[in-house]
């Protein structure tokens, strides 16, 4: 195991200069994620229009893995449909947990997270933002109904 | 005698003591283990491991029950361990020594059995801002159940208790003071004698959470004059799953049992039950006998070295670590109390504590990163987490050098 496998340049760069930092006002969807083990906290905002994630932002505090993962995620899912984002969630989940899994080309820069699986204690850091995005999308996927 | 008390690091044969701890020979990621997470759990010497094994191989059966030989041996071993703890704490009677699963269970016992029946709406429990969650949440639970209020005494930027403010918070409605002896997150040693004196002047009993104190300082519950003292074996070179509640006998006598079951009764019928005497009244069910034996062996081991010598050596480590870490730019110590146990809590600019923890682990160094189960302390200092290196007498200056080098390398990696 080499530390540079975990802390690749892409990760260090996105930690130092997180993309899409900030918040979106309602009606953008949002959810808060919390990793009680390390105290990482983040909020993910998603402006969904016609089933497409027009804008995605996040804010919070966390380790380099969690900040970089959130930064990479917001870049990756912007412009995607919710179904595509969900598919990407599955691919990331595989990448973080399946030994020896090759990163599919569709992951793009997200493939930089593949080193995380060698550090089991840190998998949750990388997946927190994805679970939070999912929660944000689910929050209003079931619209309030009077039926 | 006084020469022994003023032992210098040079006189302290750390290599000899290290050889007593088999796990210290482990290699982590190909590097020698540098174990600096003693505040979370310390390691066990061969003497403790052997005692636990000897108990299992030659003495084990259930206690206080059988007429057969093994049951008698187990009872003797278990009650012998209780007596050893009594001597260690200088308690008046072994009836005052209750075995628990650990500090947390000991505090919960006092919360549920002492505090809860006594508390009325508007009554107050006074704690400090430095507490571990184990000395916060049990009081919140009884407060919620009784309408009592949790009052928190403030600290200053060094991480010391503001004693005058604490004194002012002792009021007509204060029913109990519960405070750490040594802060787990910052290492601050609290002025417990003064705390007890101030509280007792108003007839308020005091519980001390000694989890972080017992491995570093001799505890004399009579000299401290505290009413309850709680600690765990596994932070003082003993096994997990066993701890102690010391309680003043008059208070324990008046308290109802907390948990019901076997061993805590004298007779049971469906019309009523007569509870057993102290200390058994508070020890329902089969206890952790092997753990108690291990704890007694840990006490023997510590006594063999001498807590004064341990404290003097560890203080040298603390000074050395404070000085060396201070040379790293961007490193900020969190908790700089004038009276401090041997741990350093710190943040490093640009490197989150969790990343630091992973990076140090690759160099074989075990430290704790996170909120240390003391989230209010983190909140006070405005940090989500810190890195904490906590030292034992088996640590060395060379290990602190390894730590300092690895921290500096982490800084370079994160640029």
Coordinates of C-alpha atoms in Angstrom, one line a residue:
Chain A
X1 CA 0.0 0.0 0.0
X2 CA 1.3 3.4 -1.0
X3 CA -0.1 6.6 0.4
X4 CA 0.1 8.1 -3.1
X5 CA -2.5 5.4 -4.1
X6 CA -4.9 7.1 -1.7
X7 CA -3.8 10.7 -1.9
X8 CA -3.5 11.0 -5.7
X9 CA -2.9 14.4 -7.2
X10 CA -6.5 14.7 -8.2
X11 CA -7.6 14.1 -4.6
X12 CA -5.2 16.5 -3.2
X13 CA -6.2 19.1 -5.7
X14 CA -9.9 18.8 -5.1
X15 CA -9.3 18.9 -1.4
X16 CA -7.2 22.1 -1.7
X17 CA -9.6 23.7 -4.1
X18 CA -13.0 22.1 -3.8
X19 CA -15.3 22.7 -6.8
X20 CA -19.0 23.6 -6.4
X21 CA -18.6 24.7 -2.8
X22 CA -21.7 26.6 -1.6
X23 CA -25.4 26.2 -1.2
X24 CA -28.5 26.4 -3.3
X25 CA -31.8 27.9 -2.1
X26 CA -35.0 26.0 -2.1
X27 CA -36.7 24.7 -4.2
X28 CA -33.3 23.0 -4.7
X29 CA -33.3 19.7 -2.9
X30 CA -30.8 19.2 0.0
X31 CA -29.8 16.7 2.6
X32 CA -27.3 16.6 5.4
X33 CA -24.8 13.8 5.8
X34 CA -22.9 13.0 8.9
X35 CA -20.2 10.5 9.7
X36 CA -20.3 10.2 13.4
X37 CA -17.1 8.2 13.6
X38 CA -15.0 11.1 12.3
X39 CA -17.3 14.1 12.6
X40 CA -17.5 14.7 8.9
X41 CA -20.5 16.8 8.1
X42 CA -21.7 17.9 4.7
X43 CA -24.8 19.2 3.0
X44 CA -25.5 18.4 -0.6
X45 CA -27.8 20.6 -2.7
X46 CA -29.3 19.6 -6.0
X47 CA -31.3 21.7 -8.4
X48 CA -33.3 19.2 -10.3
X49 CA -35.4 20.3 -13.3
X50 CA -37.1 17.9 -15.6
X51 CA -35.3 14.9 -14.1
X52 CA -31.9 16.5 -14.7
X53 CA -29.5 17.7 -12.1
X54 CA -28.9 21.3 -13.4
X55 CA -26.7 22.4 -10.5
X56 CA -25.2 20.5 -7.6
X57 CA -23.3 22.1 -4.7
X58 CA -22.0 21.1 -1.3
X59 CA -20.7 22.5 1.9
X60 CA -19.3 21.1 5.1
X61 CA -16.2 20.0 6.9
X62 CA -14.3 16.7 6.5
X63 CA -11.1 15.0 5.7
X64 CA -9.4 15.2 2.3
X65 CA -11.1 12.1 1.1
X66 CA -14.6 13.3 1.9
X67 CA -14.1 16.8 0.6
X68 CA -12.4 15.6 -2.6
X69 CA -15.1 13.0 -3.1
X70 CA -17.8 15.5 -2.8
X71 CA -16.1 17.9 -5.1
X72 CA -15.6 15.3 -7.7
X73 CA -19.1 14.1 -7.3
X74 CA -20.7 17.5 -7.8
X75 CA -18.7 17.9 -11.0
X76 CA -19.6 14.4 -12.2
X77 CA -23.3 14.5 -11.7
X78 CA -24.1 18.0 -13.0
X79 CA -26.1 17.7 -16.2
X80 CA -26.9 14.1 -15.6
X81 CA -30.4 12.7 -15.2
X82 CA -31.3 11.3 -11.8
X83 CA -31.3 7.8 -13.3
X84 CA -27.7 8.4 -14.5
X85 CA -26.7 9.7 -11.1
X86 CA -28.1 6.6 -9.5
X87 CA -26.2 4.4 -11.9
X88 CA -23.0 6.3 -11.1
X89 CA -23.7 5.8 -7.4
X90 CA -23.7 2.0 -8.1
X91 CA -20.4 2.2 -10.0
X92 CA -18.8 4.3 -7.2
X93 CA -20.0 1.8 -4.7
X94 CA -18.4 -1.0 -6.6
X95 CA -15.2 1.0 -7.0
X96 CA -14.9 1.6 -3.3
X97 CA -15.7 -1.9 -2.1
X98 CA -14.9 -4.5 -4.8
X99 CA -11.3 -5.7 -4.7
X100 CA -9.6 -5.7 -8.0
X101 CA -12.5 -4.0 -9.8
X102 CA -11.4 -2.0 -12.8
X103 CA -12.7 1.5 -12.9
X104 CA -15.0 1.8 -15.9
X105 CA -14.1 4.6 -18.3
X106 CA -17.5 6.2 -17.6
X107 CA -16.2 7.2 -14.1
X108 CA -13.7 9.7 -15.5
X109 CA -11.9 11.6 -12.8
X110 CA -13.9 9.7 -10.1
X111 CA -11.6 6.8 -10.8
X112 CA -9.1 8.6 -8.7
X113 CA -11.0 7.3 -5.7
X114 CA -10.1 3.6 -6.5
X115 CA -7.2 3.7 -3.9
X116 CA -9.7 4.2 -1.1
X117 CA -10.7 0.5 -1.1
X118 CA -7.2 -0.4 0.2
X119 CA -8.0 1.7 3.3
X120 CA -11.2 0.1 4.6
X121 CA -11.5 2.7 7.5
X122 CA -11.8 5.4 4.9
X123 CA -14.4 4.0 2.6
X124 CA -17.2 5.8 4.5
X125 CA -15.3 9.1 4.0
X126 CA -15.6 8.7 0.2
X127 CA -19.1 7.4 0.1
X128 CA -20.7 9.9 2.5
X129 CA -21.4 12.5 -0.2
X130 CA -23.0 10.0 -2.5
X131 CA -25.3 8.7 0.2
X132 CA -26.2 12.3 1.0
X133 CA -26.9 13.1 -2.6
X134 CA -29.1 10.1 -2.8
X135 CA -31.0 11.3 0.3
X136 CA -31.4 14.7 -1.2
X137 CA -32.8 13.3 -4.4
X138 CA -35.1 10.9 -2.6
X139 CA -36.4 13.6 -0.2
X140 CA -38.5 15.1 -2.9
X141 CA -38.7 12.2 -5.3
X142 CA -41.8 11.3 -3.4
X143 CA -43.8 14.5 -3.7
X144 CA -46.2 15.5 -1.1
X145 CA -49.5 14.0 -2.1
X146 CA -53.1 14.7 -1.0
X147 CA -54.3 11.4 -2.3
Chain B
X1 CA 12.4 7.1 48.8
X2 CA 12.6 10.7 47.6
X3 CA 15.2 9.7 45.1
X4 CA 12.8 7.2 43.6
X5 CA 10.1 9.9 43.4
X6 CA 12.4 12.2 41.4
X7 CA 13.4 9.5 39.0
X8 CA 14.8 11.0 35.8
X9 CA 14.2 9.4 32.4
X10 CA 17.8 8.1 32.5
X11 CA 17.0 6.0 35.6
X12 CA 13.9 4.7 34.0
X13 CA 14.7 1.4 32.2
X14 CA 12.1 1.7 29.5
X15 CA 13.6 -1.0 27.4
X16 CA 13.1 -3.5 30.2
X17 CA 9.4 -2.4 30.6
X18 CA 8.8 -2.6 26.8
X19 CA 9.9 -6.2 26.9
X20 CA 7.0 -6.9 29.2
X21 CA 4.5 -6.0 26.5
X22 CA 4.5 -8.6 23.7
X23 CA 2.4 -6.4 21.3
X24 CA 5.0 -3.7 21.2
X25 CA 7.1 -6.1 19.0
X26 CA 4.4 -6.0 16.3
X27 CA 5.2 -4.5 12.9
X28 CA 2.5 -2.4 11.2
X29 CA 2.9 -2.0 7.4
X30 CA 6.4 -3.3 7.8
X31 CA 7.3 -0.7 10.4
X32 CA 7.8 -1.1 14.1
X33 CA 4.6 -0.3 16.0
X34 CA 4.6 3.1 17.7
X35 CA 1.6 2.9 19.9
X36 CA 0.4 6.3 21.0
X37 CA -3.3 5.6 21.5
X38 CA -3.0 4.7 25.2
X39 CA -5.7 7.2 26.1
X40 CA -8.2 5.0 24.2
X41 CA -6.9 1.7 25.4
X42 CA -3.5 0.7 26.7
X43 CA -1.7 -2.5 26.1
X44 CA -1.3 -5.5 28.5
X45 CA 1.9 -6.8 29.9
X46 CA 2.7 -10.5 30.1
X47 CA 2.0 -10.4 33.8
X48 CA -1.7 -9.5 33.1
X49 CA -2.1 -11.9 30.2
X50 CA -0.6 -14.7 32.4
X51 CA -2.9 -13.9 35.3
X52 CA -6.0 -14.1 33.1
X53 CA -4.8 -17.3 31.6
X54 CA -3.9 -18.8 35.0
X55 CA -7.4 -18.0 36.2
X56 CA -9.0 -19.6 33.2
X57 CA -6.8 -22.7 33.4
X58 CA -6.8 -23.3 37.1
X59 CA -9.5 -21.4 38.9
X60 CA -12.6 -20.8 36.8
X61 CA -16.1 -21.7 37.9
X62 CA -19.0 -19.5 38.9
X63 CA -18.5 -17.3 42.0
X64 CA -20.4 -17.1 45.3
X65 CA -22.4 -20.2 44.5
X66 CA -20.7 -23.6 44.5
X67 CA -19.4 -25.7 47.3
X68 CA -16.9 -27.3 45.0
X69 CA -13.3 -26.4 45.0
X70 CA -13.1 -24.5 41.7
X71 CA -16.0 -22.3 42.7
X72 CA -14.2 -21.5 45.9
X73 CA -11.0 -20.7 44.0
X74 CA -12.9 -18.5 41.6
X75 CA -14.5 -16.7 44.5
X76 CA -11.2 -16.2 46.2
X77 CA -9.6 -14.9 43.1
X78 CA -12.5 -12.5 42.4
X79 CA -12.7 -11.2 46.0
X80 CA -8.9 -11.1 46.2
X81 CA -9.0 -8.8 43.2
X82 CA -11.6 -6.6 45.0
X83 CA -9.3 -6.3 48.0
X84 CA -6.4 -5.4 45.7
X85 CA -8.5 -2.6 44.2
X86 CA -9.4 -1.4 47.7
X87 CA -5.8 -1.1 48.6
X88 CA -5.0 0.6 45.3
X89 CA -7.6 3.3 46.0
X90 CA -7.0 3.3 49.7
X91 CA -10.8 2.8 50.3
X92 CA -11.9 2.0 53.8
X93 CA -13.7 -1.2 52.9
X94 CA -13.9 -3.7 50.0
X95 CA -17.7 -3.2 50.4
X96 CA -17.1 0.1 48.7
X97 CA -15.6 -1.5 45.6
X98 CA -18.2 -2.4 42.9
X99 CA -17.0 -4.2 39.8
X100 CA -18.6 -2.9 36.6
X101 CA -18.0 -3.3 32.9
X102 CA -16.0 -0.1 32.9
X103 CA -16.2 3.6 33.7
X104 CA -19.3 4.1 31.6
X105 CA -21.3 1.5 33.4
X106 CA -20.0 2.9 36.8
X107 CA -21.3 6.4 36.0
X108 CA -24.6 5.0 34.7
X109 CA -25.0 3.1 38.0
X110 CA -24.6 6.3 40.0
X111 CA -26.9 8.2 37.6
X112 CA -29.7 5.6 37.8
X113 CA -29.3 4.4 41.4
X114 CA -28.1 7.4 43.3
X115 CA -29.3 10.4 41.3
X116 CA -32.5 9.4 39.7
X117 CA -34.5 8.6 42.8
X118 CA -33.3 11.8 44.4
X119 CA -33.8 14.3 41.7
X120 CA -36.8 16.6 41.5
X121 CA -37.8 19.0 38.7
X122 CA -35.4 22.0 38.9
X123 CA -32.6 20.2 40.7
X124 CA -29.2 20.5 39.1
X125 CA -26.3 18.2 38.2
X126 CA -23.1 20.2 37.8
X127 CA -20.5 18.9 35.3
X128 CA -17.7 20.6 33.4
X129 CA -17.2 21.5 29.7
X130 CA -14.3 19.0 29.6
X131 CA -16.3 15.8 30.1
X132 CA -16.3 12.7 28.0
X133 CA -19.7 11.7 26.6
X134 CA -19.8 9.0 29.3
X135 CA -20.0 11.7 31.9
X136 CA -22.6 13.8 30.0
X137 CA -25.2 11.5 28.5
X138 CA -26.0 9.5 31.7
X139 CA -26.8 12.8 33.4
X140 CA -28.9 14.0 30.4
X141 CA -30.8 10.8 30.6
X142 CA -31.7 11.2 34.3
X143 CA -32.3 14.9 33.8
X144 CA -34.8 14.0 31.1
X145 CA -36.5 11.5 33.3
X146 CA -36.7 13.7 36.4
X147 CA -37.0 17.3 35.1
X148 CA -33.6 18.1 36.6
X149 CA -31.1 20.3 34.8
X150 CA -27.6 19.7 33.6
X151 CA -25.4 22.7 34.4
X152 CA -21.9 23.0 32.8
X153 CA -19.0 24.8 34.3
X154 CA -16.8 26.7 31.8
X155 CA -13.2 26.3 30.8
X156 CA -10.6 28.7 29.5
X157 CA -8.6 28.7 26.2
X158 CA -5.9 26.6 27.8
X159 CA -8.5 23.9 28.5
X160 CA -8.5 24.5 32.2
X161 CA -11.6 24.5 34.4
X162 CA -12.6 28.0 35.5
X163 CA -12.7 27.2 39.2
X164 CA -14.3 30.4 40.4
X165 CA -17.1 30.1 37.9
X166 CA -17.5 26.5 39.0
X167 CA -17.8 27.6 42.6
X168 CA -20.5 30.1 41.6
X169 CA -22.5 27.4 39.8
X170 CA -22.7 25.4 43.0
X171 CA -26.2 26.4 44.2
X172 CA -29.2 25.6 46.3
X173 CA -30.4 23.1 43.8
X174 CA -27.1 21.3 43.0
X175 CA -27.6 17.7 44.0
X176 CA -24.4 16.2 42.5
X177 CA -21.1 17.2 41.0
X178 CA -19.7 14.9 38.3
X179 CA -16.4 15.7 36.8
X180 CA -13.4 14.2 35.1
X181 CA -10.2 13.8 37.1
X182 CA -8.2 14.1 33.9
X183 CA -9.7 15.2 30.6
X184 CA -9.4 12.5 27.9
X185 CA -9.5 15.0 24.9
X186 CA -7.0 17.5 26.3
X187 CA -5.1 15.9 29.1
X188 CA -6.0 18.6 31.6
X189 CA -5.7 17.5 35.2
X190 CA -8.6 19.0 37.1
X191 CA -8.3 20.5 40.6
X192 CA -10.3 17.7 42.1
X193 CA -9.4 18.3 45.7
X194 CA -10.6 21.9 45.4
X195 CA -13.7 20.7 43.6
X196 CA -14.6 18.2 46.3
X197 CA -13.9 20.8 49.1
X198 CA -16.1 23.4 47.4
X199 CA -18.9 20.9 46.8
X200 CA -18.7 19.4 50.3
X201 CA -18.9 22.8 51.9
X202 CA -22.5 22.8 50.5
X203 CA -23.0 19.1 51.3
X204 CA -23.0 18.2 47.6
X205 CA -21.5 14.8 46.8
X206 CA -18.9 14.4 44.0
X207 CA -18.4 11.8 41.4
X208 CA -14.9 11.7 39.7
X209 CA -14.5 10.1 36.3
X210 CA -11.0 8.7 36.8
X211 CA -10.7 6.7 33.5
X212 CA -7.7 8.9 32.3
X213 CA -6.2 9.5 35.8
X214 CA -5.6 6.0 37.2
X215 CA -2.8 5.1 34.7
X216 CA -0.9 8.3 35.5
X217 CA -1.4 9.2 39.1
X218 CA -1.8 7.6 42.5
X219 CA -5.5 7.9 43.5
X220 CA -6.4 7.9 47.2
X221 CA -10.1 8.2 47.5
X222 CA -9.8 9.1 51.2
X223 CA -7.4 11.9 50.6
X224 CA -9.5 13.1 47.7
X225 CA -12.6 12.7 49.9
X226 CA -14.7 12.1 46.8
X227 CA -18.0 10.2 47.1
X228 CA -17.8 8.2 43.9
X229 CA -14.8 7.3 41.8
X230 CA -15.1 5.5 38.4
X231 CA -12.4 3.9 36.2
X232 CA -11.7 1.2 33.7
X233 CA -9.0 -1.5 33.7
X234 CA -8.2 -1.3 30.0
X235 CA -6.7 2.2 30.2
X236 CA -4.3 1.1 32.9
X237 CA -2.8 -2.0 31.3
X238 CA -5.6 -4.3 32.3
X239 CA -8.3 -6.1 30.3
X240 CA -11.4 -4.6 28.7
X241 CA -14.9 -5.3 30.1
X242 CA -14.0 -4.7 33.7
X243 CA -14.0 -1.5 35.7
X244 CA -14.7 -0.2 39.1
X245 CA -17.1 2.1 40.9
X246 CA -15.8 3.2 44.3
X247 CA -18.6 4.6 46.4
X248 CA -18.7 5.9 49.9
X249 CA -20.3 3.1 51.9
X250 CA -23.0 5.2 53.5
X251 CA -24.2 6.4 50.1
X252 CA -24.1 2.9 48.6
X253 CA -26.0 1.5 51.5
X254 CA -28.8 3.9 50.9
X255 CA -29.0 3.3 47.2
X256 CA -31.4 0.8 45.6
X257 CA -30.0 -1.9 43.4
X258 CA -29.7 -0.9 39.7
X259 CA -30.0 -4.2 37.9
X260 CA -31.8 -7.2 39.3
X261 CA -30.7 -10.8 38.9
X262 CA -28.6 -13.5 40.5
X263 CA -25.9 -12.8 43.1
X264 CA -27.5 -9.5 44.1
X265 CA -30.2 -11.2 46.3
X266 CA -30.3 -13.0 49.6
X267 CA -33.7 -14.6 49.0
X268 CA -36.3 -14.4 46.3
X269 CA -39.9 -15.3 46.4
X270 CA -42.9 -14.1 44.4
X271 CA -44.0 -12.0 47.3
X272 CA -40.8 -10.2 47.6
X273 CA -37.0 -10.3 47.4
X274 CA -34.3 -9.5 50.0
X275 CA -31.3 -7.8 48.4
X276 CA -27.8 -8.9 49.1
X277 CA -25.3 -6.8 51.0
X278 CA -22.7 -4.5 49.6
X279 CA -20.9 -4.8 47.2
X280 CA -23.0 -7.7 45.8
X281 CA -26.2 -5.7 45.8
X282 CA -24.8 -3.9 42.7
X283 CA -23.3 -6.9 40.9
X284 CA -26.3 -8.7 39.4
X285 CA -25.4 -11.7 37.2
X286 CA -22.1 -13.6 36.8
X287 CA -19.3 -11.0 36.8
X288 CA -16.2 -10.8 34.7
X289 CA -13.9 -12.7 37.1
X290 CA -11.1 -13.2 34.7
X291 CA -11.1 -9.5 34.0
X292 CA -11.0 -8.6 37.7
X293 CA -8.1 -11.0 38.2
X294 CA -6.4 -9.2 35.2
X295 CA -7.1 -5.8 36.7
X296 CA -5.5 -6.9 40.0
X297 CA -2.4 -8.1 38.1
X298 CA -2.3 -4.7 36.3
X299 CA -2.3 -3.0 39.6
X300 CA 0.5 -5.2 40.9
X301 CA 2.4 -4.5 37.7
X302 CA 2.0 -0.7 38.0
X303 CA 2.9 -0.8 41.7
X304 CA 6.0 -2.7 40.8
X305 CA 7.2 0.2 38.8
X306 CA 5.7 2.9 41.0
X307 CA 3.1 5.4 39.8
X308 CA 5.4 8.3 40.9
X309 CA 8.2 7.1 38.7
X310 CA 5.7 6.5 35.9
X311 CA 4.3 10.0 36.2
X312 CA 7.8 11.5 36.3
X313 CA 8.9 9.6 33.2
X314 CA 5.7 10.4 31.3
X315 CA 6.0 14.1 32.2
X316 CA 9.4 14.0 30.5
X317 CA 7.7 12.5 27.4
X318 CA 5.0 15.2 27.4
X319 CA 7.6 18.0 27.6
X320 CA 9.6 16.5 24.8
X321 CA 6.6 15.9 22.6
X322 CA 5.3 19.4 23.3
X323 CA 8.7 20.9 22.4
X324 CA 9.3 18.8 19.3
X325 CA 5.8 19.2 17.8
X326 CA 6.0 22.9 18.5
X327 CA 8.7 23.1 15.9
X328 CA 6.3 22.1 13.1
X329 CA 4.8 25.1 11.4
X330 CA 1.0 25.1 11.3
X331 CA 0.7 22.7 14.2
X332 CA -1.5 23.9 16.9
X333 CA -1.8 22.3 20.3
X334 CA -5.3 22.0 21.6
X335 CA -5.3 22.0 25.4
X336 CA -2.3 23.6 27.1
X337 CA -3.2 23.3 30.7
X338 CA -0.5 24.0 33.2
X339 CA -1.3 20.7 34.9
X340 CA -1.5 18.1 32.2
X341 CA -1.3 14.3 31.8
X342 CA 0.9 12.9 29.1
X343 CA -1.1 13.4 25.9
X344 CA -1.0 16.0 23.1
X345 CA -4.1 16.9 21.2
X346 CA -3.3 19.0 18.1
X347 CA -4.4 20.2 14.7
X348 CA -2.3 20.7 11.6
X349 CA -3.1 23.4 9.1
X350 CA -4.2 22.0 5.8
X351 CA -4.3 18.4 6.9
X352 CA -7.5 17.0 8.4
X353 CA -6.9 14.8 11.5
X354 CA -8.3 11.7 9.7
X355 CA -5.9 12.0 6.9
X356 CA -3.1 12.5 9.4
X357 CA -4.3 9.3 11.2
X358 CA -4.1 7.3 7.9
X359 CA -0.8 8.7 7.0
X360 CA 0.8 8.0 10.4
X361 CA -0.6 4.5 10.4
X362 CA 1.4 3.8 7.2
X363 CA 4.5 4.6 9.4
X364 CA 3.3 2.2 12.0
X365 CA 2.1 5.0 14.3
X366 CA -1.2 4.5 16.1
X367 CA -2.9 7.8 17.3
X368 CA -6.5 8.7 17.9
X369 CA -8.2 11.1 15.5
X370 CA -11.7 12.5 15.9
X371 CA -13.7 14.1 18.6
X372 CA -12.5 11.8 21.3
X373 CA -16.1 11.3 22.6
X374 CA -15.9 14.9 23.8
X375 CA -17.8 16.8 21.2
X376 CA -18.5 19.8 23.5
X377 CA -14.7 20.3 23.9
X378 CA -14.2 20.2 20.2
X379 CA -17.0 22.8 19.8
X380 CA -15.4 25.0 22.4
X381 CA -12.1 25.1 20.5
X382 CA -14.0 25.4 17.1
X383 CA -12.5 22.3 15.6
X384 CA -14.4 19.2 14.3
X385 CA -11.7 16.9 15.4
X386 CA -8.1 16.7 16.6
X387 CA -5.2 14.3 16.4
X388 CA -4.3 12.9 19.8
X389 CA -1.1 11.2 20.8
X390 CA -1.4 9.7 24.3
X391 CA 1.7 8.3 26.0
X392 CA 2.3 5.5 28.3
X393 CA 5.5 4.8 30.3
X394 CA 6.5 2.2 27.6
X395 CA 6.8 5.0 25.0
X396 CA 10.1 6.5 24.2
X397 CA 11.6 9.8 22.9
X398 CA 12.7 7.9 19.8
X399 CA 9.0 7.1 19.2
X400 CA 8.1 10.8 19.5
X401 CA 10.8 11.5 17.0
X402 CA 9.1 9.0 14.6
X403 CA 5.8 10.8 15.2
X404 CA 7.3 14.2 14.5
X405 CA 9.0 13.1 11.3
X406 CA 5.7 11.5 10.1
X407 CA 3.7 14.6 10.9
X408 CA 6.2 16.7 9.0
X409 CA 6.0 14.3 6.0
X410 CA 2.2 14.5 6.0
X411 CA 2.5 18.3 5.8
X412 CA 4.8 17.9 2.8
X413 CA 2.4 15.5 1.1
X414 CA -0.5 17.9 1.5
X415 CA 1.7 20.8 0.5

